[in-house]
Tab-separated table of C-alpha atoms in Angstrom:
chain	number	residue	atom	x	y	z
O	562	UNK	CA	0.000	0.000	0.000
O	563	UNK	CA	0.913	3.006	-0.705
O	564	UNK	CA	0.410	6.198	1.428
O	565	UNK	CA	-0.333	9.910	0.352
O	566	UNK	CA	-1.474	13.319	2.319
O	567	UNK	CA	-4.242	15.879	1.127
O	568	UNK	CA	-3.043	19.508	2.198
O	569	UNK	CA	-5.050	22.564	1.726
O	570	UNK	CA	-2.868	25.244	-0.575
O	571	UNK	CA	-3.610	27.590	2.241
O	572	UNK	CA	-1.498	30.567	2.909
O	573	UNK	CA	1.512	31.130	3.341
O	574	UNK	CA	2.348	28.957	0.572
O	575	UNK	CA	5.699	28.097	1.957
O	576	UNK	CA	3.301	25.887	4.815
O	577	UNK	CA	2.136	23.846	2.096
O	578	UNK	CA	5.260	23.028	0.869
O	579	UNK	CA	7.228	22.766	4.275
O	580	UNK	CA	4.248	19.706	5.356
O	581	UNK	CA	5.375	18.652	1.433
O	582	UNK	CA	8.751	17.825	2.535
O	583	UNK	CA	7.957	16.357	5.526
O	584	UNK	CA	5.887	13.837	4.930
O	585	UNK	CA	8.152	13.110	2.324
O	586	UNK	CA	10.705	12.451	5.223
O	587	UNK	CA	8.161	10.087	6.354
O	588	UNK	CA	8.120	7.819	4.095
O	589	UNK	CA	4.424	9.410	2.034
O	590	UNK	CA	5.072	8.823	-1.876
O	591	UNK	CA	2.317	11.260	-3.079
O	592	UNK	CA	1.876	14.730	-1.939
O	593	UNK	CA	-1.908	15.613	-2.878
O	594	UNK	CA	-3.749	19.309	-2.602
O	595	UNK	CA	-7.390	20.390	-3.030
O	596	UNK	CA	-7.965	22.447	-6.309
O	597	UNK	CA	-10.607	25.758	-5.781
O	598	UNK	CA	-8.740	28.387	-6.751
O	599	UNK	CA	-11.273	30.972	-4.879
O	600	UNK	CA	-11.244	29.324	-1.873
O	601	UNK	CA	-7.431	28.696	-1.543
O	602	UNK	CA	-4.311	29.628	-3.364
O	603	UNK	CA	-3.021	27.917	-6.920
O	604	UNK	CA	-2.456	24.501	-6.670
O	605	UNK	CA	-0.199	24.174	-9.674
O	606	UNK	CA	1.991	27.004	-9.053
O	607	UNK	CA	2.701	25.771	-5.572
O	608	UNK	CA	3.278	21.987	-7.048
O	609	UNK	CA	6.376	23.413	-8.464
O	610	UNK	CA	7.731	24.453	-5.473
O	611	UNK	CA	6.867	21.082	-3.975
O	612	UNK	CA	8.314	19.593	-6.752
O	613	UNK	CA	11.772	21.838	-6.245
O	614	UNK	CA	12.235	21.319	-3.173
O	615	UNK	CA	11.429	17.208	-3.044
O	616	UNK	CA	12.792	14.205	-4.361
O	617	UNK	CA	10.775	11.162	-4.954
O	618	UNK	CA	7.278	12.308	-4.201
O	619	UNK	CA	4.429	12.753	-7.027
O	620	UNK	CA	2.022	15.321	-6.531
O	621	UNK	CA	-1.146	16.329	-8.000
O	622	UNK	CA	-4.684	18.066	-7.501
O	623	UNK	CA	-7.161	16.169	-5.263
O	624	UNK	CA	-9.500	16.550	-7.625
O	625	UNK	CA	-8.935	19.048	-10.143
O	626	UNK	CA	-12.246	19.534	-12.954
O	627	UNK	CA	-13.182	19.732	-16.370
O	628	UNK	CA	-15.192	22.913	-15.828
O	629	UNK	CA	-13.047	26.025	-14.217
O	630	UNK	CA	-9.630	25.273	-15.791
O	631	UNK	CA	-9.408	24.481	-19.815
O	632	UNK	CA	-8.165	20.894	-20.439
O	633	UNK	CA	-4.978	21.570	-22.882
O	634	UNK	CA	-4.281	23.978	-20.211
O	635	UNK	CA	-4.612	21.233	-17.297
O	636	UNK	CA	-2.562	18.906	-19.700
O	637	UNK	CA	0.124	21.483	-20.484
O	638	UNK	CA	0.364	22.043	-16.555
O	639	UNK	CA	1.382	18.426	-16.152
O	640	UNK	CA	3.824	17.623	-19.011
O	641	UNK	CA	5.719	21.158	-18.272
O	642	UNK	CA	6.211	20.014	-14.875
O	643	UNK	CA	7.188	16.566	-15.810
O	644	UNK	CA	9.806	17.902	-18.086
O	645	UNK	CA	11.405	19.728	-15.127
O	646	UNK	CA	11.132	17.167	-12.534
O	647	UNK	CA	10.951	14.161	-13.870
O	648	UNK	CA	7.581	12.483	-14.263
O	649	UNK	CA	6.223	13.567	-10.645
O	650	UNK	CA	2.886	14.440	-11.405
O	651	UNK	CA	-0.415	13.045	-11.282
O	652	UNK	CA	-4.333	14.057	-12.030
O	653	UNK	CA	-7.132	13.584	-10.014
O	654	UNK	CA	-10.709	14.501	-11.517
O	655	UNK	CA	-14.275	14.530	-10.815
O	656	UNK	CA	-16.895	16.542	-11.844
O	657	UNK	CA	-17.018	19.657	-9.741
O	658	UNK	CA	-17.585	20.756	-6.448
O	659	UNK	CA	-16.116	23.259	-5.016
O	660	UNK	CA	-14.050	25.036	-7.294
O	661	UNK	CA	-17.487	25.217	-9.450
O	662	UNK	CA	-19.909	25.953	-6.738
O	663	UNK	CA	-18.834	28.790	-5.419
O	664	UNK	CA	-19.390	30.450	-8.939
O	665	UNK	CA	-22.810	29.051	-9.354
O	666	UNK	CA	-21.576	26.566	-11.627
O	667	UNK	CA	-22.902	22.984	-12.356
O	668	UNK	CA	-20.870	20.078	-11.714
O	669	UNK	CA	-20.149	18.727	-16.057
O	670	UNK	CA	-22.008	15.758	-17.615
O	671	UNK	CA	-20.546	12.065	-17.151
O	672	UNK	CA	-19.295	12.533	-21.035
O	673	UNK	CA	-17.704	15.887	-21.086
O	674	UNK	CA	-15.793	14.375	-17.940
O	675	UNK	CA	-14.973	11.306	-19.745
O	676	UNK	CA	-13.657	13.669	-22.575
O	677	UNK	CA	-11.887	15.801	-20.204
O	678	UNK	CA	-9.944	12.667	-19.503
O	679	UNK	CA	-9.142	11.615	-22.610
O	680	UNK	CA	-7.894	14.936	-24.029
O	681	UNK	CA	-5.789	15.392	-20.562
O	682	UNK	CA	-4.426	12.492	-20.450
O	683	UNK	CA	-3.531	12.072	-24.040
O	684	UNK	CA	-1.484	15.434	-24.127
O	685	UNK	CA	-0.233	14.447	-20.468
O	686	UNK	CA	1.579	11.350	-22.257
O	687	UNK	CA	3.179	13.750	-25.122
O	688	UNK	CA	0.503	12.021	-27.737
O	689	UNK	CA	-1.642	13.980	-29.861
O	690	UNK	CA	-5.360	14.079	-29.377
O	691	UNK	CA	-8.670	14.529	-31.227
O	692	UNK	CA	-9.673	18.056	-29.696
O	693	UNK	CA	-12.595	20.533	-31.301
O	694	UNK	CA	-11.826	18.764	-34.383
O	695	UNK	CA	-8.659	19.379	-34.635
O	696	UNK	CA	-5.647	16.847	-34.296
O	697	UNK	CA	-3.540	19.071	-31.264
O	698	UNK	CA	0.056	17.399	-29.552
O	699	UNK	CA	2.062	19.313	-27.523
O	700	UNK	CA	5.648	19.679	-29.825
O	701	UNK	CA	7.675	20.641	-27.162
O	702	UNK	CA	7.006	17.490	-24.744
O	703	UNK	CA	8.794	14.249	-24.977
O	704	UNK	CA	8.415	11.613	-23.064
O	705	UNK	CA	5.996	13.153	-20.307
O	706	UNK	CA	4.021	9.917	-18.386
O	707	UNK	CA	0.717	10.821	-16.562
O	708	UNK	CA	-2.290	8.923	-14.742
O	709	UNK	CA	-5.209	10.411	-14.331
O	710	UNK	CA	-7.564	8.983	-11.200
O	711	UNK	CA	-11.087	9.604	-11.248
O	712	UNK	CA	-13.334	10.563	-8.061
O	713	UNK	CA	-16.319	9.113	-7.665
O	714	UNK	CA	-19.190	8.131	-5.707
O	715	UNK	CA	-22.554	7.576	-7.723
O	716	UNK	CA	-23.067	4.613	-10.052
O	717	UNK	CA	-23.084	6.046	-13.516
O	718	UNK	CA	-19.764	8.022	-12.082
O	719	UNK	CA	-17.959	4.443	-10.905
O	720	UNK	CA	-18.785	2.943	-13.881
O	721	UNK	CA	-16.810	5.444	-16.050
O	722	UNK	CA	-13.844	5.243	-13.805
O	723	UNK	CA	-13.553	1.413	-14.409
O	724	UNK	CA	-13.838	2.277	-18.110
O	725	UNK	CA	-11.282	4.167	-18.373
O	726	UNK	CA	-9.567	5.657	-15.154
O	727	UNK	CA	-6.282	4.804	-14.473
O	728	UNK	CA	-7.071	4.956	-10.753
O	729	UNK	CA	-9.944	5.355	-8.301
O	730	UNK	CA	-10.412	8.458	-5.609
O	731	UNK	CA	-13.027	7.794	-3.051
O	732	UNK	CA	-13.144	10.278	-0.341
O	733	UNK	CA	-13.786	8.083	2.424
O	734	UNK	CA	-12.733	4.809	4.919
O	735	UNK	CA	-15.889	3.074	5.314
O	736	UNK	CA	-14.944	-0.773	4.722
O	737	UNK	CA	-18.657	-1.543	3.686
O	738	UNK	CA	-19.025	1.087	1.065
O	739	UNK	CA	-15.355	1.163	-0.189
O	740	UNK	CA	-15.567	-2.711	-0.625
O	741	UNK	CA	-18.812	-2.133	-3.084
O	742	UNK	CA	-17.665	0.584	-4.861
O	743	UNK	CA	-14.123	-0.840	-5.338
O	744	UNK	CA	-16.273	-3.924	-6.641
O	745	UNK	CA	-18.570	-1.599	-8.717
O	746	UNK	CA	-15.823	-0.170	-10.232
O	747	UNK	CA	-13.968	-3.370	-11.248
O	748	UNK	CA	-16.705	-5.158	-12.554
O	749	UNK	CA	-17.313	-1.932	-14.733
O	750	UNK	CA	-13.350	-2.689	-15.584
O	751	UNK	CA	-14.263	-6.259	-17.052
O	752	UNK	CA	-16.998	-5.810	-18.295
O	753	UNK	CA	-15.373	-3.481	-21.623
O	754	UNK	CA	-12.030	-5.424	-21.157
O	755	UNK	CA	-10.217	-3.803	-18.870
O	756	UNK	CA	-7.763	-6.153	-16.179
O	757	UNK	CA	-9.661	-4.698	-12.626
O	758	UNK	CA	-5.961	-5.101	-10.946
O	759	UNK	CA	-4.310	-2.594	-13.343
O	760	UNK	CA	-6.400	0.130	-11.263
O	761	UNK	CA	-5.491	1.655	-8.913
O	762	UNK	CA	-7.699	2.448	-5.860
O	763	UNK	CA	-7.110	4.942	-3.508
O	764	UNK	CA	-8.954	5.901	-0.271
O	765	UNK	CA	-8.821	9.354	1.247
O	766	UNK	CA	-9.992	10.181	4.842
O	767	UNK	CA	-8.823	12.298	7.445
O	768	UNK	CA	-5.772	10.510	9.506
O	769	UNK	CA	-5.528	11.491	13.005
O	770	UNK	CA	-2.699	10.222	15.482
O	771	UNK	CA	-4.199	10.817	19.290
O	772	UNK	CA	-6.240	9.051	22.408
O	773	UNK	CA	-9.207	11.938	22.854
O	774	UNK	CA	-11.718	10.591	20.689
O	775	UNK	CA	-14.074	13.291	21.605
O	776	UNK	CA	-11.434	16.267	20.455
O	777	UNK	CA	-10.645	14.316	17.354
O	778	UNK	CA	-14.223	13.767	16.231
O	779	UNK	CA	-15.138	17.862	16.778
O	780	UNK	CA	-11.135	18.320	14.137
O	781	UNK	CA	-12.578	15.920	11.758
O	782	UNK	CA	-16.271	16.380	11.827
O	783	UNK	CA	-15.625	19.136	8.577
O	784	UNK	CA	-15.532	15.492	6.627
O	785	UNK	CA	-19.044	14.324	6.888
O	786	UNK	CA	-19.946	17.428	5.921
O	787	UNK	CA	-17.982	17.684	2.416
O	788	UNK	CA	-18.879	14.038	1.672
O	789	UNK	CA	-22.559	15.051	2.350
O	790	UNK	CA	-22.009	17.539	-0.481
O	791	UNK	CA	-21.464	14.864	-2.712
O	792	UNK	CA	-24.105	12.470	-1.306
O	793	UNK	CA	-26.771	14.959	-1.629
O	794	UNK	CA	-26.297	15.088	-5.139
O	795	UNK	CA	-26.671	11.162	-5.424
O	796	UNK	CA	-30.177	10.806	-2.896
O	797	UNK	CA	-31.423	13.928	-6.019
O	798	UNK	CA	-31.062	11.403	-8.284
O	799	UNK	CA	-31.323	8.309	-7.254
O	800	UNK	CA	-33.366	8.763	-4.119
O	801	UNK	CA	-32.444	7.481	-0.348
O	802	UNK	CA	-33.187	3.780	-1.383
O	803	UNK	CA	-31.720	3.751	-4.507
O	804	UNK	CA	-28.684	1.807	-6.049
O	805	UNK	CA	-26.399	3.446	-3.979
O	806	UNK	CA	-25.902	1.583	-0.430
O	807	UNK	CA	-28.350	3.320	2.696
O	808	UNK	CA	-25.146	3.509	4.815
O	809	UNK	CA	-23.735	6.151	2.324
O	810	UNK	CA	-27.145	8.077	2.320
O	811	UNK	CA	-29.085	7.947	5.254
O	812	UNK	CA	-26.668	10.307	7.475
O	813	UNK	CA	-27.858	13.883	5.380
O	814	UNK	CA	-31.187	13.479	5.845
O	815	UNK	CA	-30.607	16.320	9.087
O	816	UNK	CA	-28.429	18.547	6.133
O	817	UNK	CA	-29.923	21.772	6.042
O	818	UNK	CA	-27.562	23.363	3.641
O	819	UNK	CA	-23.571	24.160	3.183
O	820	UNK	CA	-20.958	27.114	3.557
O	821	UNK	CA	-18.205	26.761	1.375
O	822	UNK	CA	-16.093	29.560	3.058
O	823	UNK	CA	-15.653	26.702	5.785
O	824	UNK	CA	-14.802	24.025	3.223
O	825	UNK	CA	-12.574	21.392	4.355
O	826	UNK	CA	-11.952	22.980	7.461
O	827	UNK	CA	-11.850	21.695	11.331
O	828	UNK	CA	-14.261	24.895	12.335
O	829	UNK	CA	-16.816	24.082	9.956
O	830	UNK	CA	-19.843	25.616	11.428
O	831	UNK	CA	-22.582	23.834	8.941
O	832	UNK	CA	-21.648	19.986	10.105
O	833	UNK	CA	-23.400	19.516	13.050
O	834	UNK	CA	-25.680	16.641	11.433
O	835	UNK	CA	-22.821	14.562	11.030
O	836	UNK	CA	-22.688	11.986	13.970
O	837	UNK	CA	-19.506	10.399	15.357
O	838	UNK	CA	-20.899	7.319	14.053
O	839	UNK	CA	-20.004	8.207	10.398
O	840	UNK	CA	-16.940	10.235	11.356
O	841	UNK	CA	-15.624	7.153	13.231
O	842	UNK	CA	-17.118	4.826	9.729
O	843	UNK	CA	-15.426	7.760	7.322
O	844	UNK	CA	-11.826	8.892	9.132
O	845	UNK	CA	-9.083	7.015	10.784
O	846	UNK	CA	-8.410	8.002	13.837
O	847	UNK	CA	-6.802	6.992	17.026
O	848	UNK	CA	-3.711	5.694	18.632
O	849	UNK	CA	-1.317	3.917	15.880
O	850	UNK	CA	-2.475	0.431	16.298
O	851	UNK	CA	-5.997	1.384	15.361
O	852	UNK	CA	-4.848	3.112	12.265
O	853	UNK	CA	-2.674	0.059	10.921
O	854	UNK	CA	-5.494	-2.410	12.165
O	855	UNK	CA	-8.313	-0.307	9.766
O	856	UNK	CA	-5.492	0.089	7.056
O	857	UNK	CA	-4.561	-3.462	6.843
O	858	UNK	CA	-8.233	-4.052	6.394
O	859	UNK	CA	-8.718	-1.431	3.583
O	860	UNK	CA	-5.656	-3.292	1.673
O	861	UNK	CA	-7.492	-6.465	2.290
O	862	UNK	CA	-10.360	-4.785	0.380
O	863	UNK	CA	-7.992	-3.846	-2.883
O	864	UNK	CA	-7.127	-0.303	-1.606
O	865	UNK	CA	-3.438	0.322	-3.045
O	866	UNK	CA	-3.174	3.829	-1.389
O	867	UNK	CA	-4.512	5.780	1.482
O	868	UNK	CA	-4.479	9.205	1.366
O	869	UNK	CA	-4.779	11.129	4.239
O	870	UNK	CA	-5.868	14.635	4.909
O	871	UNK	CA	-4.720	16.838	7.274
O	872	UNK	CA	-6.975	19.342	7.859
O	873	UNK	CA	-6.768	19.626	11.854
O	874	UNK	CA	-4.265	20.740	14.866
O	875	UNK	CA	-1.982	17.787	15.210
O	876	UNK	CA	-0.546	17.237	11.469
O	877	UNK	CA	3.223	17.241	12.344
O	878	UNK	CA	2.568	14.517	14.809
O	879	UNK	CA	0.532	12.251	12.704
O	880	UNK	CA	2.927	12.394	9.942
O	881	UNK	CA	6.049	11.717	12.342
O	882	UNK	CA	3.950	8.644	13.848
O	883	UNK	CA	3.094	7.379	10.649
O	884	UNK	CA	6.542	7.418	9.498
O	885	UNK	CA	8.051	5.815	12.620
O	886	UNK	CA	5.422	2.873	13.192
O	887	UNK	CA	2.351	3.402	10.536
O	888	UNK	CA	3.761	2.790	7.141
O	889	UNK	CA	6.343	0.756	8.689
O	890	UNK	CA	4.116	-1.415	9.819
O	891	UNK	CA	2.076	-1.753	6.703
O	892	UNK	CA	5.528	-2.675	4.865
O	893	UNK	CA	6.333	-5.270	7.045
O	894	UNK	CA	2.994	-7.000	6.864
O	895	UNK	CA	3.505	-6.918	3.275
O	896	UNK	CA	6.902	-8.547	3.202
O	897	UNK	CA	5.876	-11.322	5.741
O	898	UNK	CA	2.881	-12.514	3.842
O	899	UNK	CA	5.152	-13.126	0.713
């Protein structure tokens, strides 16, 4: 398994990239931001200086969309920065949420995101592309490599990852509903040819090293709250008994509505109808043991990274701990099963 962190690009910049480094240090091989370029700083411009000032890491938007940002411009982001460091880069998608919301915008259709994908990833890989029909190639890139991993939660949006995602982005650590949409999206996989195992699927939750359950709950409660976003969207059009499982749906049926100034963020004031129940279901929190004992489980599931975020008060000292014992841990559980 492999491990990655979620940072906010929130000022001053040289935060972002200092929390890069370090969990670099730690033993994290993918340094991951959010993408809303009202709502925090630039993403790609701070990517370089991640990118500068690291080694080994590969960093990307967590999630990025077809809708605010142009798609040769998205793809000429990538292979730029893979020309100066190397093939470091990766793209996370979905549809839209924040970044569009906040301008009144609509999250795109399930084929212009498919297209998006296509045309990005394409010019990502220094190959020309079909594009307002016109054949386009960047002719300065050579060589550039890039995956692009798809976020998704409803059916229709889990299908088209498994057709044609190089990896899967769910925004959550439930073991009930990552094990049927990691299944959804596989059988989507075979079913137009695909091999299922040459996707990756990564998990993303809040990770939170401590013992006061109560304190970490109240940091990570913002969570519940920006996966409710998302749900709320699916119980539109599906409806609360639909084909998406009940344990995914029934918790925003107390959702009132949504601030996005307080996106992402521990003092989210508009979360209170998220119970611990589905933070505990959603995060991973707790003393080290608990986070490799709900880890080891995910991988037994097919998850082949877990992301973490770190949007709370005690992100130095979850990074050292998973460093020291976490990922350790997970590596030598790995080894002694071959």
């Amino acid at each position: 398994m492999d491990f990655g962190v979620v940072l906010q690009t929130n000022p001053p910049a040289a935060r972002t990239v200092q929390l890069a480094k370090l969990a670099e240090a730690h033993g994290f091989s993918h340094v991951w931001t959010f993408d809303s370029h009202l709502l925090w700083q630039e993403p790609y411009v701070i990517h370089s200086a991640i990118l500068a000032e690291t080694k080994r890491v590969t960093v990307g938007p967590f999630v990025t969309n077809p809708a605010t940002r142009d798609w040769t411009v998205t793809a000429s982001v990538f292979a730029t920065l893979n020309e100066m460091y190397g093939n470091r880069t990766i793209c996370g998608i979905g549809r839209g949420d924040s970044a569009v919301r906040v301008t009144n915008g609509k999250p795109v259709t399930m084929s212009e995101l498919r297209e998006s994908i296509h045309v990005i990833r394409e010019l990502g890989n220094s190959r020309p592309v079909e594009y307002h029909g016109s054949t386009i190639r960047f002719p300065w890139s050579r060589g550039s490599e890039l995956d692009v991993w798809v976020a998704a939660y409803g059916p229709l949006a889990l299908k088209l990852t498994g057709e044609v995602g190089d990896g899967f982005i769910l925004q959550l650590a439930d073991l009930d509903i990552a094990a049927w949409m990691i299944k959804t999206v596989k059988d989507a996989a075979a079913n137009v040819g695909r091999d299922p195992d040459s996707i990756a699927f990564c998990v993303a939750a809040p990770m939170y090293i401590g013992h006061d359950r109560e304190h970490m709950r109240d940091q990570c409660r913002w969570f519940g709250g920006m996966v409710g976003n998302h749900v709320a969207d699916i119980v539109a059009k599906y409806g609360h008994h639909g084909e998406v499982p009940e344990a995914l749906t029934d918790y925003i049926s107390g959702r009132t509505g949504y601030d996005y100034n307080t996106h992402g963020k521990s003092d989210n004031d508009h979360v209170d109808f998220v119970p611990d129940e589905i933070i505990d279901r959603f995060c991973i929190l707790g003393t080290a043991d608990e986070h490799i004992a709900k880890l080891e489980k995910l991988r037994e599931i097919g998850v082949t990274q877990f992301a973490g975020y770190l949007q709370h008060d005690n992100k130095e000292e979850t990074l050292r701990v998973y460093g020291e014992t976490v990922i350790p841990a997970l590596s030598e559980h790995v080894t002694a099963k071959k």
